[in-house]
């Protein structure tokens, strides 16, 4: 059995049949499509009302995710791997463009945020975020837009970006955070002065 066969067999075992367990189907679709937007909203709220330490690690998570996201997009363009529905495999429960599947951008984003906090004083939060990241990974296979190897690829990329970028972050984070905070204080000065945001 080839690696491709194993990958496809795992996909078919996880992918929804869209016939049984309607609650699980709706849950998988919600996690695959909407959880990312909820995360963005949560981080925006923590940024607006969190203290300087919270803001510092939001900056860290954002920068690492942005850099890795660019790498992920480059990989998917240079090394095209089709999505399951392109190969007429399984059931696709959400609409998605037929662009490159490897690595999974959703899995990378959630894993990168998790690694960012795991490699920081907020390790317990990082562990919780890893649970969420793998839930997202499951959901992307469940709804039929990724193979398991795409999920694994997103996770590995997140690890490498955060692990090898940590030294640069430790060296230059003061400059980056101060620059971003100056921009934030300039743009939100009226709200900051009124105490509406922090």
PDB file of C-alpha atoms in Angstrom:
ATOM      1  CA  UNK A   1       0.000   0.000   0.000  1.00  0.00           C
ATOM      2  CA  UNK A   2       1.440   3.365  -1.030  1.00  0.00           C
ATOM      3  CA  UNK A   3       1.501   6.558   1.027  1.00  0.00           C
ATOM      4  CA  UNK A   4      -1.126   7.980  -1.336  1.00  0.00           C
ATOM      5  CA  UNK A   5      -3.385   4.976  -0.660  1.00  0.00           C
ATOM      6  CA  UNK A   6      -2.982   5.399   3.108  1.00  0.00           C
ATOM      7  CA  UNK A   7      -3.763   9.112   2.821  1.00  0.00           C
ATOM      8  CA  UNK A   8      -6.912   8.464   0.778  1.00  0.00           C
ATOM      9  CA  UNK A   9      -8.060   5.656   3.088  1.00  0.00           C
ATOM     10  CA  UNK A  10      -7.712   7.906   6.136  1.00  0.00           C
ATOM     11  CA  UNK A  11      -9.610  10.624   4.308  1.00  0.00           C
ATOM     12  CA  UNK A  12     -12.488   8.295   3.453  1.00  0.00           C
ATOM     13  CA  UNK A  13     -12.622   7.064   7.054  1.00  0.00           C
ATOM     14  CA  UNK A  14     -12.955  10.620   8.424  1.00  0.00           C
ATOM     15  CA  UNK A  15     -14.965  12.292   5.663  1.00  0.00           C
ATOM     16  CA  UNK A  16     -18.679  12.675   6.361  1.00  0.00           C
ATOM     17  CA  UNK A  17     -21.196  10.636   4.400  1.00  0.00           C
ATOM     18  CA  UNK A  18     -23.633  13.556   4.854  1.00  0.00           C
ATOM     19  CA  UNK A  19     -26.336  11.049   5.710  1.00  0.00           C
ATOM     20  CA  UNK A  20     -25.925  10.045   9.348  1.00  0.00           C
ATOM     21  CA  UNK A  21     -25.565  12.166  12.495  1.00  0.00           C
ATOM     22  CA  UNK A  22     -26.853  15.533  11.202  1.00  0.00           C
ATOM     23  CA  UNK A  23     -25.682  17.302  14.391  1.00  0.00           C
ATOM     24  CA  UNK A  24     -22.111  16.119  13.795  1.00  0.00           C
ATOM     25  CA  UNK A  25     -22.352  17.311  10.201  1.00  0.00           C
ATOM     26  CA  UNK A  26     -23.436  20.809  11.259  1.00  0.00           C
ATOM     27  CA  UNK A  27     -20.765  20.884  13.968  1.00  0.00           C
ATOM     28  CA  UNK A  28     -18.055  19.916  11.479  1.00  0.00           C
ATOM     29  CA  UNK A  29     -19.195  22.582   9.014  1.00  0.00           C
ATOM     30  CA  UNK A  30     -19.231  25.227  11.767  1.00  0.00           C
ATOM     31  CA  UNK A  31     -15.692  24.377  12.903  1.00  0.00           C
ATOM     32  CA  UNK A  32     -14.385  24.204   9.334  1.00  0.00           C
ATOM     33  CA  UNK A  33     -15.966  27.469   8.144  1.00  0.00           C
ATOM     34  CA  UNK A  34     -16.784  29.804  11.020  1.00  0.00           C
ATOM     35  CA  UNK A  35     -14.414  29.163  13.926  1.00  0.00           C
ATOM     36  CA  UNK A  36     -11.643  31.186  12.263  1.00  0.00           C
ATOM     37  CA  UNK A  37     -13.840  34.308  12.218  1.00  0.00           C
ATOM     38  CA  UNK A  38     -14.717  33.818  15.887  1.00  0.00           C
ATOM     39  CA  UNK A  39     -11.001  33.568  16.698  1.00  0.00           C
ATOM     40  CA  UNK A  40     -10.323  36.820  14.853  1.00  0.00           C
ATOM     41  CA  UNK A  41     -13.095  38.518  16.849  1.00  0.00           C
ATOM     42  CA  UNK A  42     -11.778  37.146  20.164  1.00  0.00           C
ATOM     43  CA  UNK A  43      -8.234  38.306  19.431  1.00  0.00           C
ATOM     44  CA  UNK A  44      -9.535  41.737  18.383  1.00  0.00           C
ATOM     45  CA  UNK A  45     -11.412  42.064  21.689  1.00  0.00           C
ATOM     46  CA  UNK A  46      -8.368  40.964  23.695  1.00  0.00           C
ATOM     47  CA  UNK A  47      -6.256  43.469  21.773  1.00  0.00           C
ATOM     48  CA  UNK A  48      -8.620  46.365  22.400  1.00  0.00           C
ATOM     49  CA  UNK A  49      -9.105  45.681  26.124  1.00  0.00           C
ATOM     50  CA  UNK A  50      -6.063  43.588  27.074  1.00  0.00           C
ATOM     51  CA  UNK A  51      -2.941  44.782  28.852  1.00  0.00           C
ATOM     52  CA  UNK A  52       0.502  45.222  27.291  1.00  0.00           C
ATOM     53  CA  UNK A  53       1.544  41.596  27.947  1.00  0.00           C
ATOM     54  CA  UNK A  54      -1.545  40.286  26.161  1.00  0.00           C
ATOM     55  CA  UNK A  55      -0.900  42.632  23.244  1.00  0.00           C
ATOM     56  CA  UNK A  56       2.735  41.529  23.024  1.00  0.00           C
ATOM     57  CA  UNK A  57       1.819  37.898  22.481  1.00  0.00           C
ATOM     58  CA  UNK A  58      -0.976  38.755  20.090  1.00  0.00           C
ATOM     59  CA  UNK A  59       1.655  40.551  18.020  1.00  0.00           C
ATOM     60  CA  UNK A  60       3.857  37.458  18.215  1.00  0.00           C
ATOM     61  CA  UNK A  61       1.072  35.142  17.071  1.00  0.00           C
ATOM     62  CA  UNK A  62       0.110  37.517  14.266  1.00  0.00           C
ATOM     63  CA  UNK A  63       3.646  37.950  12.898  1.00  0.00           C
ATOM     64  CA  UNK A  64       4.489  34.244  12.968  1.00  0.00           C
ATOM     65  CA  UNK A  65       1.169  33.369  11.365  1.00  0.00           C
ATOM     66  CA  UNK A  66       1.582  36.036   8.689  1.00  0.00           C
ATOM     67  CA  UNK A  67       5.097  34.878   7.748  1.00  0.00           C
ATOM     68  CA  UNK A  68       4.116  31.223   7.733  1.00  0.00           C
ATOM     69  CA  UNK A  69       0.944  31.982   5.802  1.00  0.00           C
ATOM     70  CA  UNK A  70       3.023  33.488   3.001  1.00  0.00           C
ATOM     71  CA  UNK A  71       5.221  30.379   2.972  1.00  0.00           C
ATOM     72  CA  UNK A  72       2.134  28.159   2.923  1.00  0.00           C
ATOM     73  CA  UNK A  73       0.674  30.016  -0.056  1.00  0.00           C
ATOM     74  CA  UNK A  74       3.990  29.745  -1.912  1.00  0.00           C
ATOM     75  CA  UNK A  75       4.160  25.996  -1.307  1.00  0.00           C
ATOM     76  CA  UNK A  76       0.607  25.472  -2.538  1.00  0.00           C
ATOM     77  CA  UNK A  77       1.367  27.388  -5.740  1.00  0.00           C
ATOM     78  CA  UNK A  78       4.728  25.753  -6.479  1.00  0.00           C
ATOM     79  CA  UNK A  79       3.668  22.231  -5.527  1.00  0.00           C
ATOM     80  CA  UNK A  80       0.032  21.771  -6.478  1.00  0.00           C
ATOM     81  CA  UNK A  81      -1.820  18.932  -4.761  1.00  0.00           C
ATOM     82  CA  UNK A  82      -5.508  18.551  -5.662  1.00  0.00           C
ATOM     83  CA  UNK A  83      -8.282  18.594  -3.109  1.00  0.00           C
ATOM     84  CA  UNK A  84     -10.374  15.444  -2.581  1.00  0.00           C
ATOM     85  CA  UNK A  85     -13.405  16.760  -4.481  1.00  0.00           C
ATOM     86  CA  UNK A  86     -11.195  17.487  -7.501  1.00  0.00           C
ATOM     87  CA  UNK A  87     -10.419  13.755  -7.556  1.00  0.00           C
ATOM     88  CA  UNK A  88     -14.120  12.931  -6.996  1.00  0.00           C
ATOM     89  CA  UNK A  89     -13.346  11.395  -3.626  1.00  0.00           C
ATOM     90  CA  UNK A  90     -15.724  11.467  -0.681  1.00  0.00           C
ATOM     91  CA  UNK A  91     -18.345  14.113   0.024  1.00  0.00           C
ATOM     92  CA  UNK A  92     -17.705  17.857   0.070  1.00  0.00           C
ATOM     93  CA  UNK A  93     -20.030  19.642   2.490  1.00  0.00           C
ATOM     94  CA  UNK A  94     -18.833  23.190   1.827  1.00  0.00           C
ATOM     95  CA  UNK A  95     -17.915  25.075  -1.308  1.00  0.00           C
ATOM     96  CA  UNK A  96     -14.223  25.643  -1.890  1.00  0.00           C
ATOM     97  CA  UNK A  97     -12.017  26.761  -4.754  1.00  0.00           C
ATOM     98  CA  UNK A  98     -10.052  24.010  -6.466  1.00  0.00           C
ATOM     99  CA  UNK A  99      -6.705  25.542  -5.494  1.00  0.00           C
ATOM    100  CA  UNK A 100      -3.765  23.712  -3.953  1.00  0.00           C
ATOM    101  CA  UNK A 101      -4.625  21.690  -0.873  1.00  0.00           C
ATOM    102  CA  UNK A 102      -1.164  21.252   0.661  1.00  0.00           C
ATOM    103  CA  UNK A 103      -0.531  22.453   3.270  1.00  0.00           C
ATOM    104  CA  UNK A 104      -3.823  23.277   4.951  1.00  0.00           C
ATOM    105  CA  UNK A 105      -3.939  27.026   5.642  1.00  0.00           C
ATOM    106  CA  UNK A 106      -6.589  26.604   8.337  1.00  0.00           C
ATOM    107  CA  UNK A 107      -4.516  24.009  10.154  1.00  0.00           C
ATOM    108  CA  UNK A 108      -1.421  26.153   9.799  1.00  0.00           C
ATOM    109  CA  UNK A 109      -3.126  29.260  11.224  1.00  0.00           C
ATOM    110  CA  UNK A 110      -4.563  27.512  14.278  1.00  0.00           C
ATOM    111  CA  UNK A 111      -1.393  25.481  14.898  1.00  0.00           C
ATOM    112  CA  UNK A 112       0.821  28.543  14.507  1.00  0.00           C
ATOM    113  CA  UNK A 113      -1.207  30.427  17.103  1.00  0.00           C
ATOM    114  CA  UNK A 114      -1.014  27.382  19.398  1.00  0.00           C
ATOM    115  CA  UNK A 115       2.766  27.054  18.995  1.00  0.00           C
ATOM    116  CA  UNK A 116       3.159  30.789  19.517  1.00  0.00           C
ATOM    117  CA  UNK A 117       1.567  30.516  22.945  1.00  0.00           C
ATOM    118  CA  UNK A 118       3.116  27.153  23.811  1.00  0.00           C
ATOM    119  CA  UNK A 119       6.562  28.690  23.291  1.00  0.00           C
ATOM    120  CA  UNK A 120       5.742  31.511  25.704  1.00  0.00           C
ATOM    121  CA  UNK A 121       4.764  31.916  29.377  1.00  0.00           C
ATOM    122  CA  UNK A 122       1.174  31.012  28.369  1.00  0.00           C
ATOM    123  CA  UNK A 123       1.853  27.293  27.871  1.00  0.00           C
ATOM    124  CA  UNK A 124      -1.511  26.098  29.225  1.00  0.00           C
ATOM    125  CA  UNK A 125      -3.303  28.317  26.724  1.00  0.00           C
ATOM    126  CA  UNK A 126      -1.055  26.886  24.014  1.00  0.00           C
ATOM    127  CA  UNK A 127      -2.123  23.340  24.918  1.00  0.00           C
ATOM    128  CA  UNK A 128      -5.798  24.315  24.757  1.00  0.00           C
ATOM    129  CA  UNK A 129      -5.206  25.943  21.377  1.00  0.00           C
ATOM    130  CA  UNK A 130      -3.587  22.729  20.115  1.00  0.00           C
ATOM    131  CA  UNK A 131      -6.761  20.817  20.952  1.00  0.00           C
ATOM    132  CA  UNK A 132      -8.732  23.383  18.964  1.00  0.00           C
ATOM    133  CA  UNK A 133      -6.211  23.236  16.098  1.00  0.00           C
ATOM    134  CA  UNK A 134      -6.582  19.472  15.724  1.00  0.00           C
ATOM    135  CA  UNK A 135     -10.357  19.825  15.942  1.00  0.00           C
ATOM    136  CA  UNK A 136     -10.117  22.241  13.012  1.00  0.00           C
ATOM    137  CA  UNK A 137      -7.860  19.773  11.191  1.00  0.00           C
ATOM    138  CA  UNK A 138     -10.420  17.008  11.677  1.00  0.00           C
ATOM    139  CA  UNK A 139     -13.221  19.264  10.447  1.00  0.00           C
ATOM    140  CA  UNK A 140     -11.407  20.196   7.223  1.00  0.00           C
ATOM    141  CA  UNK A 141     -11.105  16.518   6.348  1.00  0.00           C
ATOM    142  CA  UNK A 142     -14.626  15.800   7.580  1.00  0.00           C
ATOM    143  CA  UNK A 143     -16.177  18.376   5.226  1.00  0.00           C
ATOM    144  CA  UNK A 144     -14.139  17.064   2.301  1.00  0.00           C
ATOM    145  CA  UNK A 145     -11.757  19.923   1.429  1.00  0.00           C
ATOM    146  CA  UNK A 146      -8.477  18.419   2.675  1.00  0.00           C
ATOM    147  CA  UNK A 147      -6.627  15.135   2.909  1.00  0.00           C
ATOM    148  CA  UNK A 148      -5.046  14.157   6.249  1.00  0.00           C
ATOM    149  CA  UNK A 149      -1.572  14.796   4.808  1.00  0.00           C
ATOM    150  CA  UNK A 150      -2.586  18.426   4.127  1.00  0.00           C
ATOM    151  CA  UNK A 151      -3.461  18.804   7.803  1.00  0.00           C
ATOM    152  CA  UNK A 152      -0.182  17.254   8.884  1.00  0.00           C
ATOM    153  CA  UNK A 153       1.672  19.568   6.503  1.00  0.00           C
ATOM    154  CA  UNK A 154       0.042  22.654   8.043  1.00  0.00           C
ATOM    155  CA  UNK A 155       0.969  21.463  11.527  1.00  0.00           C
ATOM    156  CA  UNK A 156       4.609  20.754  10.616  1.00  0.00           C
ATOM    157  CA  UNK A 157       4.982  24.111   8.861  1.00  0.00           C
ATOM    158  CA  UNK A 158       3.606  25.880  11.950  1.00  0.00           C
ATOM    159  CA  UNK A 159       6.146  24.071  14.123  1.00  0.00           C
ATOM    160  CA  UNK A 160       9.115  25.010  11.939  1.00  0.00           C
ATOM    161  CA  UNK A 161       8.085  28.662  11.581  1.00  0.00           C
ATOM    162  CA  UNK A 162       7.588  29.104  15.321  1.00  0.00           C
ATOM    163  CA  UNK A 163      10.562  27.032  16.456  1.00  0.00           C
ATOM    164  CA  UNK A 164      13.123  28.592  14.138  1.00  0.00           C
ATOM    165  CA  UNK A 165      11.604  32.067  14.372  1.00  0.00           C
ATOM    166  CA  UNK A 166      11.680  32.134  18.160  1.00  0.00           C
ATOM    167  CA  UNK A 167      15.309  33.318  18.312  1.00  0.00           C
ATOM    168  CA  UNK A 168      14.577  36.263  16.027  1.00  0.00           C
ATOM    169  CA  UNK A 169      11.480  37.103  18.039  1.00  0.00           C
ATOM    170  CA  UNK A 170      13.444  37.109  21.301  1.00  0.00           C
ATOM    171  CA  UNK A 171      16.032  39.406  19.726  1.00  0.00           C
ATOM    172  CA  UNK A 172      13.783  41.900  17.951  1.00  0.00           C
ATOM    173  CA  UNK A 173      10.343  41.732  19.581  1.00  0.00           C
ATOM    174  CA  UNK A 174      10.865  44.970  21.513  1.00  0.00           C
ATOM    175  CA  UNK A 175      11.309  46.913  18.281  1.00  0.00           C
ATOM    176  CA  UNK A 176       8.328  45.253  16.583  1.00  0.00           C
ATOM    177  CA  UNK A 177       5.968  45.596  19.527  1.00  0.00           C
ATOM    178  CA  UNK A 178       6.937  49.237  20.155  1.00  0.00           C
ATOM    179  CA  UNK A 179       6.379  50.101  16.482  1.00  0.00           C
ATOM    180  CA  UNK A 180       2.963  48.452  16.383  1.00  0.00           C
ATOM    181  CA  UNK A 181       1.947  50.029  19.685  1.00  0.00           C
ATOM    182  CA  UNK A 182       2.910  53.483  18.378  1.00  0.00           C
ATOM    183  CA  UNK A 183       0.749  52.935  15.300  1.00  0.00           C
ATOM    184  CA  UNK A 184      -2.107  51.677  17.480  1.00  0.00           C
ATOM    185  CA  UNK A 185      -1.903  54.659  19.849  1.00  0.00           C
ATOM    186  CA  UNK A 186      -1.868  57.052  16.902  1.00  0.00           C
ATOM    187  CA  UNK A 187      -4.895  55.513  15.184  1.00  0.00           C
ATOM    188  CA  UNK A 188      -6.942  54.970  18.345  1.00  0.00           C
ATOM    189  CA  UNK A 189      -5.847  58.058  20.292  1.00  0.00           C
ATOM    190  CA  UNK A 190      -9.370  59.489  20.816  1.00  0.00           C
ATOM    191  CA  UNK A 191     -10.707  56.169  22.098  1.00  0.00           C
ATOM    192  CA  UNK A 192      -7.662  55.615  24.301  1.00  0.00           C
ATOM    193  CA  UNK A 193      -7.978  59.061  25.834  1.00  0.00           C
ATOM    194  CA  UNK A 194     -11.622  58.406  26.710  1.00  0.00           C
ATOM    195  CA  UNK A 195     -10.753  55.020  28.232  1.00  0.00           C
ATOM    196  CA  UNK A 196     -12.998  53.189  25.783  1.00  0.00           C
ATOM    197  CA  UNK A 197     -10.134  50.896  24.786  1.00  0.00           C
ATOM    198  CA  UNK A 198      -6.750  50.176  26.370  1.00  0.00           C
TER     199      UNK A 198
END
